[in-house]
Amino acid sequence: MQLVVARIGRAHGIKGEVTVEVRTDEPELRLGPGAVLETEPASAGPLTIETGRVHSGRLLLRFEGVKDRTGAEALRNTLLIAEVDPTELPEEEDEYYDHQLMDLDVVLEDGTEIGRITEISHLPSQDLFIVERPDGTEVMIPFVEEIVAEIDLEEQRCVITPPPGLIDDRAEIASARDVEAGTDAEAEAGAGAGAEEA
């Protein structure tokens, strides 16, 4: 199975180094010296990593055969792709590869279906699950311990405990309106008129 592990950014210096946007939780494994990576577009590779170092918080790589800034700049925006055994698991117990999380069913603790994971967005601060709901809309779920209670790969499901408003803030407004309508007939009429105007 092929996974995108990085995207090449701009050239750094004049000796062929490039900055890379890391897209793997295991850069030391996937992007270490000697690693051979396929590329997108394929015509740019395969590329063999010669050296790697961190500079000002960014990973810099140099590839075999790329000796100057011109060669490095020609690789800009190229995706680096690693061949990964689909049965391989990350070293840390609570870590997952993107392909393991894709298409998992997302449910609440009581079993209420929310949708399924269609994309994982890696942001600097945290990762986000992009979840497609049964009606076709999307909701973003932060992949953090406080919200994602359980990942069950065998059952192909992700159990979440979202704070109020994360999944659907309209549900709370509707329930408050129902209570108000139940206690006051005028409120019910007002709520109905309001709904028609909207």
Coordinates of N, CA, C and O in Angstrom, one line a residue:
M1 N 0.8 -1.2 0.0 CA 0.0 0.0 0.0 C 0.9 1.2 0.0 O 1.9 1.3 0.7
Q2 N 0.5 2.2 -0.8 CA 1.3 3.5 -0.9 C 0.7 4.6 -0.1 O -0.5 4.8 -0.2
L3 N 1.5 5.3 0.7 CA 1.0 6.4 1.5 C 1.9 7.6 1.2 O 3.1 7.5 1.2
V4 N 1.2 8.8 1.1 CA 2.0 10.0 1.0 C 2.6 10.4 2.4 O 1.8 10.4 3.4
V5 N 3.9 10.6 2.4 CA 4.5 10.8 3.7 C 5.1 12.3 3.8 O 5.4 12.7 4.9
A6 N 5.1 13.0 2.7 CA 5.6 14.3 2.7 C 5.4 15.0 1.4 O 5.1 14.4 0.4
R7 N 5.4 16.4 1.4 CA 5.4 17.2 0.2 C 6.6 18.1 0.2 O 6.9 18.7 1.2
I8 N 7.3 18.1 -0.9 CA 8.5 18.9 -1.0 C 8.1 20.4 -1.1 O 7.3 20.8 -1.9
G9 N 8.8 21.2 -0.3 CA 8.6 22.7 -0.4 C 9.7 23.4 -1.2 O 10.2 22.8 -2.1
R10 N 10.0 24.5 -0.7 CA 11.0 25.3 -1.5 C 12.4 24.9 -1.2 O 12.7 24.2 -0.2
A11 N 13.3 25.3 -2.1 CA 14.7 24.9 -1.9 C 15.3 25.7 -0.7 O 14.8 26.8 -0.4
H12 N 16.3 25.1 0.0 CA 16.9 25.8 1.1 C 18.5 25.8 0.8 O 19.1 24.8 0.7
G13 N 19.0 27.0 0.7 CA 20.4 27.1 0.5 C 20.7 26.8 -1.0 O 19.9 26.8 -1.9
I14 N 22.0 26.5 -1.3 CA 22.5 26.4 -2.6 C 23.0 24.9 -2.9 O 23.5 24.7 -4.0
K15 N 22.9 24.0 -1.9 CA 23.5 22.7 -2.0 C 22.5 21.6 -2.3 O 22.8 20.4 -2.1
G16 N 21.3 22.0 -2.7 CA 20.3 20.9 -3.0 C 19.3 20.5 -1.9 O 18.5 19.6 -2.2
E17 N 19.4 21.2 -0.8 CA 18.4 20.8 0.3 C 17.1 21.4 0.0 O 16.9 22.4 -0.7
V18 N 16.0 20.7 0.5 CA 14.7 21.2 0.3 C 14.0 21.1 1.7 O 14.3 20.3 2.5
T19 N 13.0 22.0 1.9 CA 12.1 21.9 3.0 C 11.0 20.9 2.7 O 10.7 20.7 1.5
V20 N 10.5 20.2 3.7 CA 9.4 19.3 3.4 C 8.3 19.5 4.4 O 8.5 19.8 5.6
E21 N 7.1 19.3 3.9 CA 5.9 19.3 4.8 C 5.6 17.9 5.1 O 5.2 17.1 4.3
V22 N 5.9 17.5 6.4 CA 5.8 16.1 6.8 C 4.3 15.7 6.9 O 3.5 16.4 7.5
R23 N 4.0 14.5 6.4 CA 2.6 14.0 6.5 C 2.6 12.6 7.1 O 1.8 11.8 6.7
T24 N 3.5 12.3 7.9 CA 3.6 11.0 8.6 C 3.9 11.3 10.1 O 4.6 12.2 10.4
D25 N 3.4 10.4 11.0 CA 3.7 10.5 12.4 C 5.1 9.9 12.7 O 5.6 10.0 13.8
E26 N 5.7 9.3 11.7 CA 7.0 8.6 11.9 C 8.0 9.0 10.9 O 8.5 8.3 10.1
P27 N 8.4 10.4 10.9 CA 9.3 10.9 9.9 C 10.7 10.2 10.0 O 11.4 10.0 9.0
E28 N 11.1 9.8 11.2 CA 12.4 9.2 11.4 C 12.5 7.8 10.7 O 13.5 7.4 10.3
L29 N 11.3 7.2 10.6 CA 11.3 5.9 9.9 C 11.1 6.0 8.4 O 11.8 5.4 7.6
R30 N 10.2 6.9 8.0 CA 9.8 7.0 6.6 C 10.8 7.9 5.8 O 10.9 7.8 4.6
L31 N 11.4 8.9 6.5 CA 12.2 9.9 5.8 C 13.6 10.0 6.2 O 14.3 11.0 6.2
G32 N 14.1 8.8 6.7 CA 15.5 8.7 7.1 C 16.4 8.5 5.9 O 16.0 8.1 4.8
P33 N 17.7 8.8 6.1 CA 18.7 8.6 5.1 C 18.7 7.1 4.5 O 18.6 6.2 5.3
G34 N 18.7 7.0 3.2 CA 18.7 5.7 2.6 C 17.3 5.3 2.1 O 17.1 4.4 1.3
A35 N 16.2 6.0 2.6 CA 14.9 5.7 2.2 C 14.7 6.0 0.7 O 15.1 7.1 0.3
V36 N 14.0 5.1 0.0 CA 13.7 5.3 -1.4 C 12.2 5.5 -1.5 O 11.4 4.7 -1.1
L37 N 11.9 6.7 -2.1 CA 10.4 7.0 -2.2 C 10.0 7.2 -3.6 O 10.7 7.8 -4.4
E38 N 8.8 6.8 -3.9 CA 8.1 7.1 -5.1 C 7.6 8.5 -5.1 O 7.6 9.1 -4.0
T39 N 7.3 9.1 -6.2 CA 6.9 10.5 -6.2 C 5.6 10.6 -7.1 O 5.2 9.8 -7.9
E40 N 4.9 11.8 -6.8 CA 3.8 12.2 -7.6 C 4.1 13.7 -8.0 O 4.1 14.5 -7.1
P41 N 4.4 14.0 -9.2 CA 4.4 13.1 -10.4 C 5.5 12.1 -10.4 O 6.6 12.3 -9.9
A42 N 5.2 10.9 -11.0 CA 6.1 9.8 -11.0 C 7.4 10.2 -11.7 O 8.5 9.6 -11.4
S43 N 7.4 11.1 -12.7 CA 8.5 11.5 -13.5 C 9.6 12.1 -12.6 O 10.8 12.1 -13.0
A44 N 9.3 12.6 -11.4 CA 10.3 13.2 -10.5 C 11.1 12.2 -9.8 O 12.1 12.5 -9.2
G45 N 10.7 11.0 -9.7 CA 11.4 10.0 -8.9 C 11.7 8.7 -9.6 O 11.7 8.7 -10.8
P46 N 12.0 7.7 -8.8 CA 12.1 7.6 -7.4 C 13.2 8.5 -6.8 O 14.2 8.7 -7.5
L47 N 13.1 8.9 -5.6 CA 14.1 9.7 -4.9 C 14.7 8.9 -3.7 O 13.9 8.4 -2.9
T48 N 16.0 9.0 -3.6 CA 16.6 8.4 -2.4 C 17.1 9.5 -1.5 O 17.8 10.4 -1.9
I49 N 16.8 9.4 -0.2 CA 17.2 10.4 0.7 C 18.6 10.2 1.1 O 19.0 9.2 1.5
E50 N 19.4 11.3 0.9 CA 20.9 11.3 1.2 C 21.1 11.7 2.7 O 21.8 11.1 3.4
T51 N 20.5 12.9 3.0 CA 20.7 13.4 4.4 C 19.4 14.1 4.8 O 18.6 14.5 4.0
G52 N 19.2 14.2 6.1 CA 18.1 14.9 6.7 C 18.5 15.6 7.9 O 19.3 15.1 8.7
R53 N 17.9 16.8 8.2 CA 18.2 17.5 9.4 C 17.1 18.5 9.7 O 16.3 18.8 8.8
V54 N 16.9 18.9 11.0 CA 15.9 19.8 11.4 C 16.6 21.2 11.5 O 17.6 21.3 12.2
H55 N 16.0 22.2 10.9 CA 16.5 23.6 10.9 C 15.3 24.5 11.2 O 14.3 24.5 10.4
S56 N 15.4 25.2 12.3 CA 14.3 26.2 12.7 C 12.9 25.5 12.7 O 11.9 26.1 12.2
G57 N 12.9 24.3 13.2 CA 11.6 23.6 13.3 C 11.1 22.9 12.1 O 10.0 22.3 12.0
R58 N 11.9 23.0 11.0 CA 11.5 22.4 9.7 C 12.4 21.3 9.3 O 13.6 21.4 9.5
L59 N 11.9 20.2 8.7 CA 12.8 19.2 8.2 C 13.3 19.5 6.9 O 12.6 19.9 6.0
L60 N 14.7 19.4 6.8 CA 15.3 19.6 5.5 C 15.9 18.3 5.0 O 16.5 17.6 5.7
L61 N 15.7 18.0 3.7 CA 16.2 16.8 3.1 C 17.1 17.1 1.9 O 16.8 18.1 1.2
R62 N 18.0 16.2 1.7 CA 18.8 16.3 0.4 C 18.7 14.9 -0.2 O 18.8 13.9 0.5
F63 N 18.5 14.9 -1.5 CA 18.3 13.6 -2.3 C 19.5 13.3 -3.1 O 20.2 14.3 -3.6
E64 N 19.8 12.1 -3.2 CA 20.9 11.7 -4.1 C 20.8 12.2 -5.5 O 19.7 12.1 -6.1
G65 N 21.8 12.8 -6.0 CA 21.8 13.3 -7.4 C 21.3 14.7 -7.5 O 21.3 15.3 -8.6
V66 N 20.8 15.3 -6.4 CA 20.3 16.7 -6.4 C 21.4 17.5 -5.7 O 21.5 17.5 -4.5
K67 N 22.2 18.3 -6.4 CA 23.4 18.9 -5.8 C 23.3 20.4 -5.8 O 24.2 21.0 -5.2
D68 N 22.3 21.0 -6.4 CA 22.2 22.5 -6.4 C 20.8 23.0 -6.2 O 19.9 22.2 -6.2
R69 N 20.7 24.3 -6.0 CA 19.4 24.9 -5.8 C 18.4 24.7 -7.0 O 17.2 24.5 -6.8
T70 N 19.0 24.8 -8.2 CA 18.1 24.6 -9.4 C 17.4 23.2 -9.3 O 16.2 23.1 -9.6
G71 N 18.2 22.2 -9.0 CA 17.7 20.8 -9.0 C 16.7 20.7 -7.8 O 15.6 20.0 -8.0
A72 N 17.0 21.3 -6.7 CA 16.0 21.3 -5.6 C 14.7 22.0 -5.9 O 13.6 21.5 -5.6
E73 N 14.8 23.2 -6.5 CA 13.6 24.0 -6.8 C 12.7 23.2 -7.8 O 11.5 23.4 -7.8
A74 N 13.3 22.4 -8.7 CA 12.6 21.6 -9.7 C 11.7 20.6 -9.0 O 10.7 20.1 -9.6
L75 N 12.0 20.2 -7.8 CA 11.2 19.2 -7.1 C 10.0 19.8 -6.2 O 9.3 19.1 -5.7
R76 N 9.9 21.1 -6.2 CA 8.9 21.8 -5.4 C 7.5 21.2 -5.7 O 7.1 21.0 -6.8
N77 N 6.8 21.0 -4.6 CA 5.4 20.5 -4.6 C 5.3 19.0 -5.0 O 4.1 18.5 -5.2
T78 N 6.4 18.3 -5.2 CA 6.3 16.9 -5.4 C 5.9 16.2 -4.1 O 6.4 16.5 -3.1
L79 N 5.0 15.2 -4.3 CA 4.6 14.4 -3.1 C 5.6 13.2 -3.0 O 6.0 12.6 -4.0
L80 N 6.0 12.9 -1.8 CA 6.8 11.7 -1.5 C 6.0 10.6 -1.0 O 5.2 10.7 -0.1
I81 N 6.1 9.4 -1.6 CA 5.2 8.3 -1.4 C 6.0 7.1 -0.9 O 7.0 6.6 -1.6
A82 N 5.6 6.5 0.2 CA 6.3 5.3 0.8 C 5.4 4.1 0.6 O 4.2 4.2 0.6
E83 N 6.1 3.0 0.4 CA 5.4 1.7 0.3 C 5.3 1.1 1.7 O 6.3 1.0 2.4
V84 N 4.0 0.9 2.2 CA 3.8 0.5 3.6 C 3.0 -0.8 3.6 O 2.0 -0.9 2.8
D85 N 3.4 -1.8 4.4 CA 2.6 -3.0 4.5 C 1.3 -2.6 5.2 O 1.3 -2.0 6.3
P86 N 0.2 -3.0 4.6 CA -1.2 -2.6 5.1 C -1.4 -3.2 6.5 O -2.2 -2.6 7.3
T87 N -0.7 -4.3 6.9 CA -0.9 -4.9 8.2 C 0.0 -4.2 9.3 O -0.1 -4.5 10.5
E88 N 0.9 -3.4 8.8 CA 1.9 -2.7 9.8 C 1.2 -1.7 10.7 O 0.3 -1.0 10.2
L89 N 1.5 -1.7 11.9 CA 0.9 -0.8 12.9 C 2.0 0.2 13.4 O 3.2 -0.1 13.4
P90 N 1.6 1.4 13.7 CA 2.6 2.4 14.3 C 3.2 1.8 15.6 O 2.6 1.0 16.2
E91 N 4.4 2.4 15.9 CA 5.1 1.9 17.1 C 4.3 2.2 18.4 O 4.3 1.4 19.3
E92 N 3.7 3.4 18.5 CA 3.0 3.8 19.7 C 1.6 3.2 19.7 O 0.9 3.1 18.6
E93 N 1.1 2.8 20.9 CA -0.2 2.1 21.0 C -1.4 2.9 20.5 O -2.3 2.4 19.9
D94 N -1.4 4.2 20.8 CA -2.5 5.0 20.5 C -2.4 5.8 19.2 O -3.0 6.9 19.0
E95 N -1.5 5.3 18.3 CA -1.3 6.0 17.0 C -1.9 5.1 15.9 O -1.9 3.9 16.0
Y96 N -2.3 5.8 14.8 CA -2.9 5.1 13.7 C -2.4 5.7 12.4 O -2.1 6.9 12.3
Y97 N -2.3 4.9 11.4 CA -2.1 5.4 10.0 C -3.4 5.9 9.5 O -4.5 5.4 9.8
D98 N -3.3 6.9 8.6 CA -4.5 7.4 8.0 C -5.4 6.3 7.4 O -6.6 6.3 7.5
H99 N -4.8 5.4 6.6 CA -5.6 4.4 5.9 C -6.3 3.5 6.9 O -7.4 2.9 6.5
Q100 N -5.9 3.4 8.1 CA -6.6 2.6 9.1 C -7.9 3.3 9.6 O -8.9 2.6 10.0
L101 N -7.9 4.6 9.5 CA -9.0 5.4 10.1 C -10.1 5.7 9.0 O -11.2 6.0 9.3
M102 N -9.6 5.7 7.7 CA -10.6 6.0 6.7 C -11.8 5.0 6.6 O -11.6 3.8 6.8
D103 N -12.9 5.6 6.5 CA -14.2 4.8 6.3 C -14.7 4.2 7.7 O -15.6 3.4 7.7
L104 N -14.1 4.6 8.8 CA -14.6 4.1 10.1 C -15.9 4.7 10.3 O -16.1 5.9 10.0
D105 N -16.9 4.0 10.9 CA -18.2 4.5 11.3 C -18.0 5.3 12.6 O -17.3 4.9 13.5
V106 N -18.5 6.6 12.6 CA -18.4 7.4 13.7 C -19.7 7.4 14.5 O -20.8 7.6 13.9
V107 N -19.7 7.0 15.8 CA -20.9 6.9 16.6 C -20.7 7.5 17.9 O -19.6 7.7 18.4
L108 N -21.8 7.9 18.6 CA -21.8 8.4 19.9 C -21.7 7.2 20.9 O -21.9 6.0 20.4
E109 N -21.5 7.4 22.2 CA -21.4 6.3 23.1 C -22.6 5.5 23.2 O -22.6 4.3 23.5
D110 N -23.8 6.1 22.9 CA -25.1 5.3 23.0 C -25.4 4.6 21.6 O -26.4 4.0 21.5
G111 N -24.4 4.7 20.7 CA -24.6 4.0 19.4 C -25.2 4.8 18.3 O -25.3 4.4 17.2
T112 N -25.6 6.1 18.6 CA -26.2 7.0 17.6 C -25.2 7.2 16.5 O -24.0 7.6 16.7
E113 N -25.6 6.9 15.2 CA -24.7 7.1 14.1 C -24.5 8.6 13.7 O -25.5 9.3 13.6
I114 N -23.2 9.0 13.6 CA -22.9 10.3 13.2 C -22.6 10.4 11.7 O -22.9 11.2 10.9
G115 N -21.8 9.4 11.2 CA -21.4 9.3 9.8 C -20.1 8.4 9.7 O -19.9 7.5 10.5
R116 N -19.3 8.7 8.6 CA -18.1 7.9 8.5 C -16.9 8.9 8.1 O -17.2 9.9 7.5
I117 N -15.7 8.5 8.5 CA -14.6 9.3 8.2 C -14.2 9.2 6.7 O -14.0 8.1 6.2
T118 N -14.2 10.3 6.0 CA -13.8 10.3 4.6 C -12.5 11.0 4.4 O -11.9 10.8 3.3
E119 N -11.9 11.7 5.4 CA -10.7 12.4 5.2 C -10.1 12.7 6.5 O -10.8 12.9 7.5
I120 N -8.7 12.8 6.6 CA -8.1 13.2 7.8 C -7.2 14.4 7.4 O -6.4 14.4 6.5
S121 N -7.4 15.5 8.1 CA -6.7 16.8 7.9 C -5.7 17.0 9.0 O -6.0 17.0 10.1
H122 N -4.4 17.1 8.6 CA -3.3 17.2 9.5 C -3.0 18.7 9.6 O -2.4 19.3 8.7
L123 N -3.4 19.3 10.7 CA -3.1 20.7 11.0 C -2.0 20.9 11.9 O -1.7 19.9 12.7
P124 N -1.3 22.0 12.0 CA -0.2 22.2 12.9 C -0.6 21.9 14.4 O 0.2 21.4 15.1
S125 N -1.8 22.3 14.8 CA -2.2 22.2 16.2 C -2.8 20.8 16.5 O -2.6 20.3 17.6
Q126 N -3.5 20.2 15.6 CA -4.1 18.9 15.8 C -4.6 18.3 14.5 O -4.6 19.0 13.5
D127 N -5.0 17.1 14.6 CA -5.6 16.4 13.4 C -7.1 16.5 13.5 O -7.7 16.5 14.6
L128 N -7.7 16.5 12.3 CA -9.2 16.6 12.2 C -9.7 15.4 11.4 O -9.1 15.1 10.4
F129 N -10.8 14.8 11.9 CA -11.5 13.8 11.1 C -12.6 14.6 10.3 O -13.3 15.4 10.9
I130 N -12.6 14.4 9.0 CA -13.7 15.0 8.2 C -14.7 13.9 8.1 O -14.4 12.8 7.5
V131 N -15.9 14.1 8.7 CA -16.9 13.0 8.7 C -18.1 13.4 7.9 O -18.7 14.4 8.0
E132 N -18.4 12.4 7.0 CA -19.6 12.6 6.1 C -20.8 12.0 6.8 O -20.9 10.9 7.1
R133 N -21.8 12.9 6.9 CA -23.1 12.4 7.6 C -24.0 11.8 6.6 O -23.8 11.9 5.4
P134 N -25.0 11.0 7.1 CA -25.9 10.3 6.2 C -26.6 11.2 5.2 O -26.9 10.8 4.1
D135 N -26.8 12.5 5.6 CA -27.5 13.4 4.6 C -26.5 14.1 3.7 O -26.9 15.0 2.9
G136 N -25.2 13.7 3.7 CA -24.3 14.2 2.8 C -23.5 15.4 3.3 O -22.5 15.9 2.6
T137 N -23.9 16.0 4.4 CA -23.2 17.1 5.0 C -21.9 16.6 5.7 O -21.8 15.4 5.9
E138 N -21.0 17.5 6.0 CA -19.8 17.1 6.6 C -19.6 17.8 8.0 O -20.1 19.0 8.1
V139 N -19.0 17.2 8.9 CA -18.7 17.7 10.2 C -17.2 17.4 10.5 O -16.7 16.4 10.1
M140 N -16.5 18.4 11.2 CA -15.1 18.2 11.5 C -15.0 17.8 13.0 O -15.5 18.5 13.9
I141 N -14.3 16.7 13.3 CA -14.1 16.2 14.6 C -12.6 16.3 15.0 O -11.8 15.6 14.3
P142 N -12.2 17.1 16.0 CA -10.8 17.1 16.4 C -10.4 15.7 16.9 O -11.1 15.1 17.7
F143 N -9.3 15.2 16.4 CA -8.8 13.9 16.9 C -8.0 14.1 18.2 O -6.8 14.1 18.2
V144 N -8.7 14.3 19.3 CA -8.1 14.6 20.6 C -8.8 13.6 21.6 O -9.9 13.2 21.4
E145 N -8.0 13.3 22.6 CA -8.5 12.3 23.6 C -9.8 12.7 24.3 O -10.6 11.9 24.6
E146 N -10.0 14.0 24.5 CA -11.2 14.5 25.2 C -12.5 14.2 24.3 O -13.6 14.1 24.9
I147 N -12.4 14.0 23.0 CA -13.5 13.8 22.1 C -13.6 12.4 21.6 O -14.6 11.8 21.5
V148 N -12.4 11.9 21.1 CA -12.4 10.6 20.5 C -12.2 9.6 21.7 O -11.0 9.4 22.2
A149 N -13.2 8.9 22.1 CA -13.2 8.0 23.2 C -12.6 6.7 22.9 O -11.9 6.0 23.7
E150 N -12.8 6.2 21.7 CA -12.3 4.8 21.3 C -12.2 4.7 19.8 O -13.0 5.2 19.1
I151 N -11.1 4.0 19.4 CA -11.0 3.6 18.0 C -10.9 2.1 18.0 O -10.1 1.5 18.6
D152 N -11.9 1.5 17.4 CA -12.0 0.0 17.4 C -11.9 -0.4 15.9 O -12.8 -0.4 15.1
L153 N -10.7 -0.9 15.6 CA -10.4 -1.2 14.2 C -11.1 -2.5 13.8 O -11.5 -2.7 12.6
E154 N -11.3 -3.4 14.8 CA -11.9 -4.7 14.5 C -13.4 -4.5 14.1 O -13.9 -5.1 13.2
E155 N -14.1 -3.6 14.9 CA -15.5 -3.3 14.6 C -15.6 -2.2 13.6 O -16.7 -1.8 13.2
Q156 N -14.5 -1.6 13.1 CA -14.5 -0.5 12.2 C -15.3 0.7 12.6 O -16.2 1.2 11.9
R157 N -15.1 1.1 13.9 CA -15.9 2.2 14.4 C -15.0 3.1 15.2 O -14.0 2.7 15.8
C158 N -15.5 4.4 15.3 CA -14.8 5.4 16.2 C -15.9 6.0 17.1 O -16.9 6.5 16.6
V159 N -15.7 5.8 18.4 CA -16.7 6.3 19.3 C -16.3 7.7 19.8 O -15.1 7.9 20.2
I160 N -17.2 8.7 19.8 CA -16.9 10.0 20.2 C -17.8 10.5 21.3 O -18.9 10.0 21.4
T161 N -17.3 11.4 22.1 CA -18.0 12.1 23.1 C -17.9 13.6 22.9 O -17.1 14.3 23.6
P162 N -18.7 14.1 21.9 CA -18.5 15.5 21.5 C -19.1 16.5 22.6 O -20.1 16.2 23.2
P163 N -18.4 17.7 22.7 CA -19.0 18.7 23.6 C -20.3 19.3 22.9 O -20.4 19.1 21.7
P164 N -21.2 19.9 23.7 CA -22.4 20.5 23.1 C -22.0 21.4 21.9 O -21.1 22.3 22.0
G165 N -22.8 21.3 20.8 CA -22.6 22.2 19.7 C -21.6 21.7 18.6 O -21.6 22.2 17.5
L166 N -20.8 20.7 18.9 CA -19.8 20.2 17.9 C -20.4 19.5 16.8 O -20.1 19.7 15.6
I167 N -21.4 18.6 17.1 CA -22.0 17.8 16.1 C -23.1 18.6 15.4 O -23.3 18.7 14.2
D168 N -24.0 19.2 16.2 CA -25.2 19.9 15.7 C -25.8 20.8 16.7 O -26.6 20.4 17.5
D169 N -25.4 22.1 16.6 CA -25.9 23.1 17.5 C -27.4 23.4 17.3 O -28.1 23.9 18.2
R170 N -27.9 23.0 16.1 CA -29.3 23.3 15.9 C -30.2 22.4 16.7 O -31.3 22.7 17.1
A171 N -29.7 21.2 17.1 CA -30.5 20.3 17.9 C -30.9 20.9 19.2 O -32.0 20.7 19.7
E172 N -29.9 21.5 19.8 CA -30.2 22.1 21.1 C -31.2 23.3 21.0 O -32.1 23.4 21.9
I173 N -31.2 24.1 20.0 CA -32.1 25.2 19.8 C -33.5 24.6 19.6 O -34.5 25.0 20.2
A174 N -33.6 23.5 18.8 CA -34.9 22.9 18.5 C -35.5 22.3 19.8 O -36.7 22.5 20.1
S175 N -34.7 21.7 20.6 CA -35.2 21.1 21.8 C -35.7 22.1 22.8 O -36.7 22.0 23.5
A176 N -35.0 23.3 22.9 CA -35.4 24.3 23.8 C -36.7 24.9 23.3 O -37.6 25.2 24.1
R177 N -36.9 25.0 22.0 CA -38.1 25.5 21.4 C -39.3 24.6 21.7 O -40.4 25.1 22.0
D178 N -39.0 23.3 21.6 CA -40.1 22.3 21.9 C -40.6 22.5 23.3 O -41.8 22.4 23.6
V179 N -39.7 22.6 24.2 CA -40.1 22.8 25.6 C -40.9 24.0 25.8 O -41.9 24.0 26.5
E180 N -40.4 25.1 25.2 CA -41.2 26.4 25.3 C -42.6 26.2 24.7 O -43.6 26.7 25.3
A181 N -42.6 25.6 23.6 CA -43.9 25.4 22.8 C -44.8 24.6 23.6 O -46.0 24.8 23.6
G182 N -44.3 23.6 24.3 CA -45.2 22.7 25.1 C -45.8 23.4 26.3 O -46.9 23.0 26.7
T183 N -45.2 24.4 26.8 CA -45.7 25.0 28.0 C -46.5 26.3 27.7 O -47.2 26.8 28.5
D184 N -46.4 26.8 26.4 CA -47.1 28.0 26.1 C -47.6 28.0 24.6 O -46.8 27.9 23.7
A185 N -48.9 28.0 24.4 CA -49.4 27.8 23.1 C -49.0 29.0 22.2 O -48.7 28.8 21.0
E186 N -48.9 30.2 22.8 CA -48.4 31.4 22.0 C -47.0 31.2 21.5 O -46.7 31.5 20.4
A187 N -46.2 30.6 22.3 CA -44.8 30.4 22.0 C -44.7 29.4 20.8 O -43.9 29.6 19.9
E188 N -45.7 28.4 20.8 CA -45.7 27.5 19.7 C -46.0 28.2 18.4 O -45.4 27.9 17.4
A189 N -47.0 29.0 18.5 CA -47.4 29.8 17.3 C -46.3 30.7 16.8 O -46.0 30.7 15.6
G190 N -45.6 31.3 17.7 CA -44.5 32.2 17.4 C -43.3 31.4 16.7 O -42.7 31.8 15.8
A191 N -43.1 30.2 17.3 CA -42.0 29.3 16.8 C -42.4 28.9 15.3 O -41.5 28.9 14.5
G192 N -43.7 28.6 15.1 CA -44.1 28.2 13.8 C -43.9 29.3 12.8 O -43.4 29.2 11.7
A193 N -44.3 30.5 13.2 CA -44.2 31.7 12.3 C -42.8 32.0 12.0 O -42.4 32.2 10.9
G194 N -41.9 31.8 13.0 CA -40.5 32.1 12.8 C -39.9 31.1 11.8 O -39.1 31.5 11.0
A195 N -40.4 29.9 11.9 CA -39.8 28.8 11.0 C -40.3 29.1 9.6 O -39.5 29.0 8.7
E196 N -41.5 29.6 9.4 CA -41.9 29.9 8.0 C -41.2 31.1 7.5 O -40.8 31.1 6.3
E197 N -40.9 32.1 8.3 CA -40.1 33.2 7.8 C -38.7 32.8 7.3 O -38.2 33.3 6.4
A198 N -38.2 31.9 8.1 CA -36.8 31.5 7.8 C -36.8 30.7 6.5 O -36.0 30.9 5.7

